[in-house]
XYZ file of C-alpha atoms in Angstrom:
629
model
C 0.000 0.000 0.000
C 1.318 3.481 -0.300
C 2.419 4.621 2.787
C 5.238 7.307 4.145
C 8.864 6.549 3.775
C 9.481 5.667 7.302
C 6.718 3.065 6.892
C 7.175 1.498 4.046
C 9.507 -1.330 5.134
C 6.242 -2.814 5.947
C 4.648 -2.649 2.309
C 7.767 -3.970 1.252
C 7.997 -6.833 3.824
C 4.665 -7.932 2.769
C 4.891 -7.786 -1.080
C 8.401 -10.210 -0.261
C 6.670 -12.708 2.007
C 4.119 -12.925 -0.847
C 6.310 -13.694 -3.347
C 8.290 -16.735 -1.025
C 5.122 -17.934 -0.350
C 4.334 -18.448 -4.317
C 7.380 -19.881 -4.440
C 7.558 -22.600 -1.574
C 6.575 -26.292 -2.495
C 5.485 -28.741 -0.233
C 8.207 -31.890 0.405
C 7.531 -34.371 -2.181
C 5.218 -37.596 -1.286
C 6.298 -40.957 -0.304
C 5.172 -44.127 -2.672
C 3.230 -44.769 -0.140
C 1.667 -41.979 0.748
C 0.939 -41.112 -3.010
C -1.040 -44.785 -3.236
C -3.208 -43.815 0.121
C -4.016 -40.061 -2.368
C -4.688 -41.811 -5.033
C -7.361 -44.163 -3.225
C -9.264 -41.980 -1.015
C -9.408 -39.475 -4.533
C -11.103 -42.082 -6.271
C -12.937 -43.077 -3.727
C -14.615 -40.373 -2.779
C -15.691 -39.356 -6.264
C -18.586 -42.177 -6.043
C -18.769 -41.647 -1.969
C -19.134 -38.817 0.133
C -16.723 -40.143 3.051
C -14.716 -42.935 3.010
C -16.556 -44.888 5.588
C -19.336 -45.385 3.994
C -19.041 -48.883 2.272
C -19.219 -50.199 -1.052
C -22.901 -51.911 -1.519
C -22.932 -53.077 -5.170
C -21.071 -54.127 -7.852
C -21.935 -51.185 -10.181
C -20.534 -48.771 -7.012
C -17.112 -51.547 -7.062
C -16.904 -51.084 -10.942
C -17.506 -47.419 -11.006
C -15.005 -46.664 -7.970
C -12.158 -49.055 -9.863
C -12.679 -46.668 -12.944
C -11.957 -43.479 -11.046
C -8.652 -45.095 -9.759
C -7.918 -45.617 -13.492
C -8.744 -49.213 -13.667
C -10.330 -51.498 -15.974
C -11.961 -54.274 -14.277
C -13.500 -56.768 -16.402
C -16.586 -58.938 -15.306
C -14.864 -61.380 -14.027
C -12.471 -59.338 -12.201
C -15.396 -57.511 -10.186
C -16.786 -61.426 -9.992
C -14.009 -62.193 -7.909
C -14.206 -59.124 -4.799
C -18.218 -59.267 -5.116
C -19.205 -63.070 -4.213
C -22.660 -64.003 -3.839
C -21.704 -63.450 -0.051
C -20.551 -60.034 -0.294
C -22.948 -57.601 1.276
C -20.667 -54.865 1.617
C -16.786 -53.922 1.400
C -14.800 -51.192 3.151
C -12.479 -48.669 2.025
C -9.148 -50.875 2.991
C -10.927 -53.770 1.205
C -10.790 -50.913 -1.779
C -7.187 -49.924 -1.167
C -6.528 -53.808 -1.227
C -7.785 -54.402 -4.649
C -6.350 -51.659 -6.082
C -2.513 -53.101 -5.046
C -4.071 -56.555 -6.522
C -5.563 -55.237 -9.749
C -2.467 -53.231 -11.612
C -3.673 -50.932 -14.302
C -3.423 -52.561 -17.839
C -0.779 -50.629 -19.518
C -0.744 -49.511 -22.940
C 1.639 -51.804 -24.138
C -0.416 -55.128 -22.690
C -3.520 -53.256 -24.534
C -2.052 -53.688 -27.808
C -0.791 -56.835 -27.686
C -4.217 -58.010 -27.161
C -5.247 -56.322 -30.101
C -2.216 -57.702 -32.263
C -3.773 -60.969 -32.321
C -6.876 -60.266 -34.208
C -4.327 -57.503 -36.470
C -4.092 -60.184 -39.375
C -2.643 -57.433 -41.593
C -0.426 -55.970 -38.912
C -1.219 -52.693 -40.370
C -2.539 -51.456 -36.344
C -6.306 -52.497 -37.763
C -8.891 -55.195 -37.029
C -11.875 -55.463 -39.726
C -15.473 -54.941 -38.207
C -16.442 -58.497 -39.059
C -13.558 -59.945 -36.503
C -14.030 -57.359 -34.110
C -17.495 -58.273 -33.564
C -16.923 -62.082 -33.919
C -14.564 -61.606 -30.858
C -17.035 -59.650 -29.033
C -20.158 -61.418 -29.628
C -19.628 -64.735 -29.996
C -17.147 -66.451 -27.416
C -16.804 -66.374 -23.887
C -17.481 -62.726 -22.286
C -20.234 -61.770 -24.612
C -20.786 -58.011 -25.318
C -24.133 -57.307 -26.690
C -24.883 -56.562 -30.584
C -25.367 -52.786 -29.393
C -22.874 -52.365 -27.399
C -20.300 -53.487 -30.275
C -22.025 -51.445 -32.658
C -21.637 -48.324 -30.335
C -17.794 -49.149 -30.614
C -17.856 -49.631 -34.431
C -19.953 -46.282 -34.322
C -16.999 -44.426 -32.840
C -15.643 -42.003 -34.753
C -12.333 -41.292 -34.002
C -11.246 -45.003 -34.228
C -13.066 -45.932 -36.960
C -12.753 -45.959 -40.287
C -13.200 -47.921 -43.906
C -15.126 -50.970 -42.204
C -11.755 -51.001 -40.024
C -11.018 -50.537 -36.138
C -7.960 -48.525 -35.458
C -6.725 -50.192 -32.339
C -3.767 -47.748 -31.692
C -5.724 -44.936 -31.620
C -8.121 -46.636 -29.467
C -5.670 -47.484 -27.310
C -4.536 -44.045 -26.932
C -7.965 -42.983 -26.286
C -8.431 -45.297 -23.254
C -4.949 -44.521 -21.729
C -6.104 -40.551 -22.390
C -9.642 -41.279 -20.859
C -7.816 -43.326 -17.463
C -5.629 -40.514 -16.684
C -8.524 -38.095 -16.668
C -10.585 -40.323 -14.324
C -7.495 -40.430 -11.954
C -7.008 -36.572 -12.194
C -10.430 -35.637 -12.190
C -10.676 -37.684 -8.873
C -7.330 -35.814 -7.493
C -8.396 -32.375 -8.527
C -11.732 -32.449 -6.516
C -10.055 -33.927 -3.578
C -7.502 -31.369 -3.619
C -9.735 -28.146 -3.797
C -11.877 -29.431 -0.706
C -10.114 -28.670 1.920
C -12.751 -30.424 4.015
C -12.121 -33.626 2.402
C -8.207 -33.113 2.968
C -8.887 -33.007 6.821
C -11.129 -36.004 7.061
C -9.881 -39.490 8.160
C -10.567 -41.818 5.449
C -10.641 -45.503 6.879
C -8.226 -46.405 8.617
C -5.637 -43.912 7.574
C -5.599 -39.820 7.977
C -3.965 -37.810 5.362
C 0.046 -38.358 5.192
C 2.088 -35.362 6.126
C 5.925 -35.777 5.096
C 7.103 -35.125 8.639
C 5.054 -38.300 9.456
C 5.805 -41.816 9.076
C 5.060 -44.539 6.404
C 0.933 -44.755 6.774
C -0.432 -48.303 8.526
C -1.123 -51.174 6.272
C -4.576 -51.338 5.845
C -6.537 -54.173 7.748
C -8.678 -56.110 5.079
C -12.047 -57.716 6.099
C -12.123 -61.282 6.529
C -14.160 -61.683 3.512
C -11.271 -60.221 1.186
C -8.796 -62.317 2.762
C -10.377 -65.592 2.213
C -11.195 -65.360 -1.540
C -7.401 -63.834 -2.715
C -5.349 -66.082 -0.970
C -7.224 -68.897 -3.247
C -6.277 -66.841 -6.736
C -4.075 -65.270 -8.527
C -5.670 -61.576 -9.259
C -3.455 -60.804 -12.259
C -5.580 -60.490 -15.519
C -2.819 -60.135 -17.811
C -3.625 -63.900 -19.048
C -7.340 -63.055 -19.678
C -6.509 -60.522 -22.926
C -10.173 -61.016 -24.220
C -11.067 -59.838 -20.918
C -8.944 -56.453 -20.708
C -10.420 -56.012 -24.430
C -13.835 -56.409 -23.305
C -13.755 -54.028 -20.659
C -11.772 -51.744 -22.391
C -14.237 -51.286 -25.205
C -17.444 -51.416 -22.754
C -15.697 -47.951 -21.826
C -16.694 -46.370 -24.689
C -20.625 -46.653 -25.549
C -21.667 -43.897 -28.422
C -19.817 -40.619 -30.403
C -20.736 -37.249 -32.541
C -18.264 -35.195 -34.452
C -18.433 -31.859 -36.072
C -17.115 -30.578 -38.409
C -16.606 -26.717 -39.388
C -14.579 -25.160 -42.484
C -13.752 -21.884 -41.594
C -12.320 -19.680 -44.385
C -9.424 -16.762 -43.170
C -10.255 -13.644 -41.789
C -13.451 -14.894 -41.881
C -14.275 -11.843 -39.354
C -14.139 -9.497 -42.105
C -17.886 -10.332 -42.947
C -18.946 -8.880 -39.357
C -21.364 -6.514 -39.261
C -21.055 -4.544 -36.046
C -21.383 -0.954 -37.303
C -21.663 2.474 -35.324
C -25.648 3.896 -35.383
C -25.498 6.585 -37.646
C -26.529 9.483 -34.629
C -24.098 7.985 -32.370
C -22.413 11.520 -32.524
C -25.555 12.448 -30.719
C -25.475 9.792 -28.054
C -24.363 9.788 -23.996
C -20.751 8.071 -23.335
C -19.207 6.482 -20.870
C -15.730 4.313 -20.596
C -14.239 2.207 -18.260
C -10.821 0.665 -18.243
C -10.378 -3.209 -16.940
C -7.628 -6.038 -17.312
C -7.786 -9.995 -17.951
C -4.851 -10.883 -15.638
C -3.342 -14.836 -16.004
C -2.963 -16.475 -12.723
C -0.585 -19.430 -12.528
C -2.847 -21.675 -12.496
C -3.740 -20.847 -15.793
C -7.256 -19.456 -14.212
C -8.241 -15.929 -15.773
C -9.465 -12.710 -13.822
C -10.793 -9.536 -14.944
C -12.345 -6.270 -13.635
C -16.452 -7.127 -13.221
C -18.808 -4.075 -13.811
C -22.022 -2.682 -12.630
C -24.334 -0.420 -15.188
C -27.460 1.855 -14.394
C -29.520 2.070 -17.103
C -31.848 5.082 -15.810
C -34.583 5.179 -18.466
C -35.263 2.551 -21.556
C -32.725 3.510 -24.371
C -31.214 2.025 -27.472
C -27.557 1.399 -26.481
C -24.116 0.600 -28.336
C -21.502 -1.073 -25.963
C -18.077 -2.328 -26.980
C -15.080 -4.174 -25.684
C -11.601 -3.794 -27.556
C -8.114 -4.878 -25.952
C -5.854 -1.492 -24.725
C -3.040 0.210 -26.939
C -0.660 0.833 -25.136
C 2.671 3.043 -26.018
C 4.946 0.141 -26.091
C 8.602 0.678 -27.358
C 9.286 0.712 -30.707
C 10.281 -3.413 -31.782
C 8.395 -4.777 -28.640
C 5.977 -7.591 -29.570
C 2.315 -6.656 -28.654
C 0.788 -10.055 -27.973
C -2.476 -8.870 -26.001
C -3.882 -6.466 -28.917
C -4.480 -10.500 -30.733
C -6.414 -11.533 -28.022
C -10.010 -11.719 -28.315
C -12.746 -10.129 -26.110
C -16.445 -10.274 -25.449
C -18.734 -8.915 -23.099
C -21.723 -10.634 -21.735
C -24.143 -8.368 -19.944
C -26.893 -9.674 -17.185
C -30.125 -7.657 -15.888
C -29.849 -7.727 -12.313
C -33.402 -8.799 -10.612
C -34.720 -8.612 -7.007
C -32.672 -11.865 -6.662
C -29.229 -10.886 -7.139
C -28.048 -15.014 -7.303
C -30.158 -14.885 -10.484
C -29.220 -12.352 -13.342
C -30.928 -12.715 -16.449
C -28.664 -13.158 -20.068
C -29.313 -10.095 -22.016
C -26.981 -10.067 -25.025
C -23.271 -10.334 -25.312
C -21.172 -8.742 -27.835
C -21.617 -10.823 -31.203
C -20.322 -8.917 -34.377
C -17.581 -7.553 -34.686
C -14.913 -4.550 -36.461
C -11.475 -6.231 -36.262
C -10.193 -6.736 -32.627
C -13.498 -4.340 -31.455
C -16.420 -6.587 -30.428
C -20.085 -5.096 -30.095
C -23.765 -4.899 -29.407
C -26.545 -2.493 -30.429
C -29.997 -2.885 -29.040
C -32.702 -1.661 -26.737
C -32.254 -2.187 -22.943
C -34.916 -1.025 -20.297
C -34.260 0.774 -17.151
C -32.231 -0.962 -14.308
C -28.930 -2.468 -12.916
C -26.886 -4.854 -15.189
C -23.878 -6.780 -15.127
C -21.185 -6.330 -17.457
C -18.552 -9.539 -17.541
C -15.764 -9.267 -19.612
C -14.302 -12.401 -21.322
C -12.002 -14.038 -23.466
C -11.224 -17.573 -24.127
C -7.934 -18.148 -23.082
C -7.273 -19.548 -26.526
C -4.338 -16.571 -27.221
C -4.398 -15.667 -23.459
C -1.909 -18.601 -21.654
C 1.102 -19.117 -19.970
C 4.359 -18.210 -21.439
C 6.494 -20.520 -22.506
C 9.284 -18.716 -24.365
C 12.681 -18.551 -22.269
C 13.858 -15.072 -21.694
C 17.223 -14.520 -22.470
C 17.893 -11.021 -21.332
C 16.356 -9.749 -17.782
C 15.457 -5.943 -18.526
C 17.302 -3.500 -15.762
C 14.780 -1.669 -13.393
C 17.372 0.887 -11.196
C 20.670 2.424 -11.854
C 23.137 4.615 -9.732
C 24.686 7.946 -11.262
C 28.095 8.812 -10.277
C 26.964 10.336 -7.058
C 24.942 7.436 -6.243
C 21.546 8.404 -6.380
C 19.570 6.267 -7.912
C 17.202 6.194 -10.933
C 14.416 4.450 -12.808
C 15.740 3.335 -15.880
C 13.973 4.441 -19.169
C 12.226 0.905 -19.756
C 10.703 1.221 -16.473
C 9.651 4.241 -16.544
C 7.438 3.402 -20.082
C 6.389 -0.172 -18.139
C 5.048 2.125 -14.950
C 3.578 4.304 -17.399
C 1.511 1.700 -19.452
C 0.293 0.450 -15.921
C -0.708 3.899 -14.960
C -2.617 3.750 -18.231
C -4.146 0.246 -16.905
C -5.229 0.530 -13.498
C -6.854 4.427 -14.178
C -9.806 2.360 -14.870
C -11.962 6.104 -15.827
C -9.304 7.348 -17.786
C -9.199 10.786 -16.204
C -5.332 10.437 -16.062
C -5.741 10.735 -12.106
C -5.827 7.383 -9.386
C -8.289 7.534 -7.869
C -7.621 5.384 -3.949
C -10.641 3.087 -5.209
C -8.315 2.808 -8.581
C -5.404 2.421 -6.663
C -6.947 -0.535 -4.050
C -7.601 -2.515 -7.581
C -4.111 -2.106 -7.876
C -2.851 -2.986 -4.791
C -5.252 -6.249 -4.439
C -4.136 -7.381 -7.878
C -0.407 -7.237 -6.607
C 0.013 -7.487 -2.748
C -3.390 -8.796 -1.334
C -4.573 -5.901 0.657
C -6.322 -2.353 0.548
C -4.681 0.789 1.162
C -7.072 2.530 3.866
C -7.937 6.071 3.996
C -4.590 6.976 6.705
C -2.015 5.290 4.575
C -3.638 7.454 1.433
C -3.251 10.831 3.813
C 0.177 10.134 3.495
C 0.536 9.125 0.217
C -1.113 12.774 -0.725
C 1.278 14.215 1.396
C 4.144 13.140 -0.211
C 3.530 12.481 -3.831
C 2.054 14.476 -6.632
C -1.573 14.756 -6.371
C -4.641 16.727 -8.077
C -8.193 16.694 -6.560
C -7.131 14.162 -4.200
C -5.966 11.329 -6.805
C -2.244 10.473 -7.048
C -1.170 11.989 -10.746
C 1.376 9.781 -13.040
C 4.267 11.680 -11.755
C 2.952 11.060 -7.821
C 2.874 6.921 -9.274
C 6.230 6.897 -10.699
C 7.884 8.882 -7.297
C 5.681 6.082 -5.732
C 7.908 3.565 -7.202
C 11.008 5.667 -7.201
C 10.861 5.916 -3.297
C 10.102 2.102 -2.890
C 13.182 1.206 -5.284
C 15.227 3.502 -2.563
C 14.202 2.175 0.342
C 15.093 -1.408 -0.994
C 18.355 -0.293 -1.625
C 17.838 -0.910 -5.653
C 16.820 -4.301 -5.073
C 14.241 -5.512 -7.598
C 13.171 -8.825 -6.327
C 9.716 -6.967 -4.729
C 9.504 -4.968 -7.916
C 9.443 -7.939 -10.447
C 7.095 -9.232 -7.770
C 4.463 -6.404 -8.706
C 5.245 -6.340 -12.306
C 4.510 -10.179 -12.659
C 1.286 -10.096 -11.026
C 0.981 -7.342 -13.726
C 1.397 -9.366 -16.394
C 5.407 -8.644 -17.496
C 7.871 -11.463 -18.273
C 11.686 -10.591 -16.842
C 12.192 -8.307 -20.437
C 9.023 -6.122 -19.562
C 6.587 -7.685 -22.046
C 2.890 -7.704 -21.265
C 2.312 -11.545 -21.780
C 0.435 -12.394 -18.953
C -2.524 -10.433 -19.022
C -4.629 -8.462 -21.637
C -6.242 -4.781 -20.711
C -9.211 -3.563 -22.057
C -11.164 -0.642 -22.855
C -15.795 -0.455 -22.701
C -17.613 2.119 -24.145
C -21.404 2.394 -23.285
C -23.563 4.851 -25.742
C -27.461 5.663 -25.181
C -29.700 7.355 -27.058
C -31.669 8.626 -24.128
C -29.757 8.807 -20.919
C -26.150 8.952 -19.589
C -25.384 4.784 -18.552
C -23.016 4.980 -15.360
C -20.838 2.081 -14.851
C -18.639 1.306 -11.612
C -15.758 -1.485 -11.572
C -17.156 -3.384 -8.498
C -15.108 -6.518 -8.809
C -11.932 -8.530 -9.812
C -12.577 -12.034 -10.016
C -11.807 -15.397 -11.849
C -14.945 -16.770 -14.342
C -18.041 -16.764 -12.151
C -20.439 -19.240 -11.957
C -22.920 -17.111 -13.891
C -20.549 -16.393 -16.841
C -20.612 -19.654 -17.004
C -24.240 -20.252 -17.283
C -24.683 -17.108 -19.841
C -21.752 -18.958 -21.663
C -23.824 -22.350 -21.564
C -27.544 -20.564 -22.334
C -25.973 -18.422 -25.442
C -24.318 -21.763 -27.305
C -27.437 -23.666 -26.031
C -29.739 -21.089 -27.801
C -27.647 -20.211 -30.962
C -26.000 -23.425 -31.950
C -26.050 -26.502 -33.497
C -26.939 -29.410 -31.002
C -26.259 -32.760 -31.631
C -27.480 -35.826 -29.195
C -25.673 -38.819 -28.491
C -26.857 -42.005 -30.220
C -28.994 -43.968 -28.014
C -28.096 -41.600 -25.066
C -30.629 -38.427 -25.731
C -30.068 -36.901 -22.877
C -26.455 -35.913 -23.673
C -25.979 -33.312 -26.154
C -23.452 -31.442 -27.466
C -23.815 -27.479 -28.194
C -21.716 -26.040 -30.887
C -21.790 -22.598 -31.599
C -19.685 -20.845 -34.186
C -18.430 -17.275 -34.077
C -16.527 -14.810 -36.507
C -13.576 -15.798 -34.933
C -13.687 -18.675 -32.451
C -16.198 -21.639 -31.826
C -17.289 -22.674 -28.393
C -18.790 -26.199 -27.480
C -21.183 -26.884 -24.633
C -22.107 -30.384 -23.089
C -25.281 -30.635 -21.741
C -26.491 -33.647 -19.525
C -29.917 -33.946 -18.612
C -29.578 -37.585 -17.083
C -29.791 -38.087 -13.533
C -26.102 -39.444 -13.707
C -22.928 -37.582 -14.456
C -20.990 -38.799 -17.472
C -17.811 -38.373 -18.833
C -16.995 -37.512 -22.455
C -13.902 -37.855 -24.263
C -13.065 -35.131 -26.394
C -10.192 -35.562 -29.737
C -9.201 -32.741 -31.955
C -6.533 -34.209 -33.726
C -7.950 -33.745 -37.173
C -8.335 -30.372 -36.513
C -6.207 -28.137 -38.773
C -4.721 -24.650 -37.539
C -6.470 -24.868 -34.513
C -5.715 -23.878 -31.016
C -8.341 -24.512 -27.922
C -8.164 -22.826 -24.487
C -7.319 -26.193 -23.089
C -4.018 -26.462 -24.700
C -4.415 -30.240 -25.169
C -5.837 -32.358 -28.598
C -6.736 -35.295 -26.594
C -8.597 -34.846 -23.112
C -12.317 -35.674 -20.882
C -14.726 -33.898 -18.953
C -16.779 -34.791 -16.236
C -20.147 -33.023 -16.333
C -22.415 -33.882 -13.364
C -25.946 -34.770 -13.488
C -28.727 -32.189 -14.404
C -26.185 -29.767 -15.774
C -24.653 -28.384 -18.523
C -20.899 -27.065 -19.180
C -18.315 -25.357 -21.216
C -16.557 -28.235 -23.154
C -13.813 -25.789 -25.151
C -13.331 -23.019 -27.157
C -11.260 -23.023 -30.347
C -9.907 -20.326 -32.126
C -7.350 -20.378 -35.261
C -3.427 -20.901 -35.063
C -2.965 -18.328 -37.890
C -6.174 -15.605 -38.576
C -4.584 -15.641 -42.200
C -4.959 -19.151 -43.082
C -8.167 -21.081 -43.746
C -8.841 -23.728 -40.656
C -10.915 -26.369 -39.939
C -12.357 -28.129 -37.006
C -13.202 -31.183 -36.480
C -13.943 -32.795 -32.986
C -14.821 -35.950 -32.191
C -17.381 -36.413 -28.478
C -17.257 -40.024 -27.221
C -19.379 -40.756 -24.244
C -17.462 -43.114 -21.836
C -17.998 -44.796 -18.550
């Protein structure tokens, strides 16, 4: 926060204990204690606590998959007797030592022997002999539903290698979907599961687990491995994968330039406002932005539009942030603020300025910013030359160098969200969250007034850069702090903007003066996501799974990107696996080709969006949806 010289040890202290913190890891996990993780995650994606017990042999199968198994029929045959009313978690974490996962390489072996042509392809008509007709039978549908799928599938032929990748794709997704939700509750974290409690590395190895007296009795009789059985691992393998859709969309280049988004001709004529905001990159990968709130005072036809932020960047320096795309999505708030109603969002589009025109009545709405994160994502580029913050003249004193100096300046231009050239303390706080955590109260901006340039109260550019200039001093010209602040920012070590992509709104109205405050600075909300969801829902082409009709997949198509929804109206959740390789110049927010989702029951969700590699080059997509589990 800004604060007087004498105090500011303590801004500086806590923008340094930030920045050790972000970069502390915990010690690594034992074997052991990475098994134990690996259990409870799985099993409490089909139970809510780990005591409760396994009843049935659909929760045994189900619970197996999640820990990235493949039990056959047979397998489960053998842990659920005609006895078995019920096993515990340790008679889980005991199976799941017993029952390895099939690797990739003992998958395709026990495809190789139907591969007559060893040419990584089994014809339909063997496939479905093996299937149907001998030992483990699979029912006529259920092979057709694997003959159906897409991505494997071609010319009356089943491409076993790329169905093999699929199903070692679609078992590390179940195992780190299953991680992921047991590491963002912290509740579950805390709870003992069975027997054992959450390893620590300062503790020992965790106990053995004590199996019930039913488990023990039926393994020591057998042998559990089921690397003998192949037609077994095939079965279950394929009963993974039960139906696919694919689209396909030829998009032509700079297909944008047939937007229509045009200014009303009496815009001249019309009320303005503007507001400044930032998408900001966290490392996570998550994206942030400034959220808005708009009064509407009186019904009025109204032109809004989001653009990224030029900013005076040196002569040479790459830009990366004026490529990324924007949108704005705006809600009508209601009585019930948990429930704001989709208005419009900003469809058509004038080169990297995206826009809506229409009526809007009198009231409070929300304006969310967004982008895709297709052109928005972590840097990967090594930096070969860190850019020099400070210098010393020869009397010592020292100096913002002339690279800083035009970086503080462009984040002047940033965080003065009204663009009155002025900070306002509000402006400022925005600031000071996005980089240290905490608000600079009304005391510590007393002072700051008193010691820096100021006009009507709000710190001018020159008060911001003496700001900086003092802080640099009373470090003694260290910059660890300072590249602290400047990568929560968005700058890479040679004072790029890579990280993070600022924005500019303008509001028009025919027949009132809109006034918009900045109100938030948040990651995706909930309901983005449903405005996401109910605009591709509404505008796009759907297309139902075969012989599952309550899954559907939403694809909408834009000037510029295409966004895919999944939408589950079953009372189960269900996992679909998700393959753009045939996609051609194509990038997706994901970053990956080849991954699965897990959308829960009675919901829907945003499966990807895609955007093209190069805007000057024709691309095409083509994605193939393959419900699994």
């Amino acid at each position: 926060m800004a604060i007087s010289p004498g105090n500011d040890a303590a801004f500086s202290s806590q923008k340094s204990t930030l920045s050790e913190s972000s970069r502390s890891k915990k010690f690594p996990l034992t074997e052991e204690e990475l098994f134990y993780m690996n259990c409870r995650a799985a099993y409490l994606t089909v139970f809510k606590s780990s005591l409760d017990n396994i009843i049935s042999k659909d929760q045994l199968y189900l619970a197996l998959q999640h820990a990235g198994r493949n039990p056959s029929q047979k397998t489960i045959n053998k842990y659920w007797t005609p006895q078995t009313a019920k096993l515990n978690f340790d008679d889980f974490c005991i199976i799941l030592r017993k029952e390895k996962p099939t690797s990739k390489a003992e998958l395709l072996k026990s495809f190789k022997q139907l591969d007559v042509n060893d040419d990584g392809c089994i014809l339909h008509t063997d496939l479905y002999k093996l299937l149907t007709k001998r030992g483990e039978k699979m029912t006529r549908e259920e092979v057709n539903a694997i003959i159906n799928l897409a991505d494997v599938n071609a010319d009356g032929k089943f491409d076993y290698i790329k169905f093999c990748k699929l199903y070692m794709t679609t078992n590390e997704q179940c195992l780190k979907t299953a991680l992921e939700k047991l590491e963002v509750d912290s509740k579950l974290r805390r709870q003992q599961f069975g027997s054992h409690i959450e390893g620590s590395p300062e503790r020992g190895p965790s106990p053995v687990p004590k199996p019930s007296p039913r488990i023990i009795r039926k393994t020591d009789q057998e042998s559990f491995s089921n690397k003998g059985d192949t037609r077994s691992s095939l079965l279950a393998t394929t009963r993974k994968f039960k139906t696919s859709v694919s689209f396909t969309i030829t998009m032509g280049a700079n297909s944008n330039q047939n937007s229509k988004l045009t200014e009303p001709n009496s815009i001249k004529e019309w009320q303005c406002v503007q507001s400044k905001g930032c998408f900001f990159l966290e490392e996570d990968g998550e994206i942030i932005s400034h959220q808005y709130r708009m009064q509407i005072a009186q019904r009025s036809m109204v032109y809004l539009t989001i653009k990224p932020l030029n900013l005076s960047q040196a002569e040479g320096k790459p830009s990366p942030w004026l490529s990324v795309d924007t949108a704005l999505y705006i809600l009508k708030e209601s009585e019930n603020q948990a429930n704001l109603q989709l208005m419009c969002f900003t469809e058509l589009q004038n080169r990297e300025m995206f826009g809506w025109t229409g009526e809007l009545g009198p009231g409070i709405y929300w304006l969310i910013p967004f982008t895709t994160g297709c052109r928005l994502r972590k840097e990967i580029k090594p930096i070969t030359e860190e850019a020099q913050l400070v210098y010393r003249d020869e009397t010592g004193e020292l100096f913002l160098t002339k690279e800083f100096r035009s970086t503080l300046s462009d984040i002047f231009e940033v965080i003065d969200l009204d663009g009155n050239g002025l900070l306002s303390l509000e402006e400022y706080n925005f600031f000071e969250l996005r980089t240290s955590g905490e608000k600079c109260d009304e005391d510590a901006w007393a002072v700051c007034r008193e010691n820096f340039d100021t006009k009507k109260n709000e710190l001018t550019r020159q008060g911001f850069m003496d700001l900086n200039l003092m802080e640099a001093n009373d470090r003694e010209g260290d910059p660890r702090d300072v590249w602290v602040t400047l990568h929560s920012m968005g700058y890479n070590r040679a004072l790029e903007l890579t990280e993070a992509c600022p924005f500019v709104i303008n509001i028009y109205a025919d027949k009132c003066k809109p006034r918009i405050k900045v109100v938030h600075m948040e990651a995706c909300s909930g309901q983005l996501e449903k405005a996401i969801c109910k605009s591709v829902v509404n505008k796009g082409d759907a297309k139902v799974m075969d012989g599952y009709e309550n899954v559907i997949v939403h694809t909408y198509k834009r000037d510029t990107w295409i966004t895919s929804v999944i939408e589950n109206k079953s009372d189960n959740k269900v996992i679909i696996h998700i393959n753009n390789e045939l996609s051609k110049n194509c990038i997706n927010n994901r970053g990956l080709d080849i991954f699965a989702v897990e959308v829960a029951p009675k919901s829907t969700m945003v499966c990807q969006h895609v955007m093209p590699l190069n805007e000057r080059q024709e691309w095409i997509y083509y994605c193939v949806y393959s419900l699994i589990l």
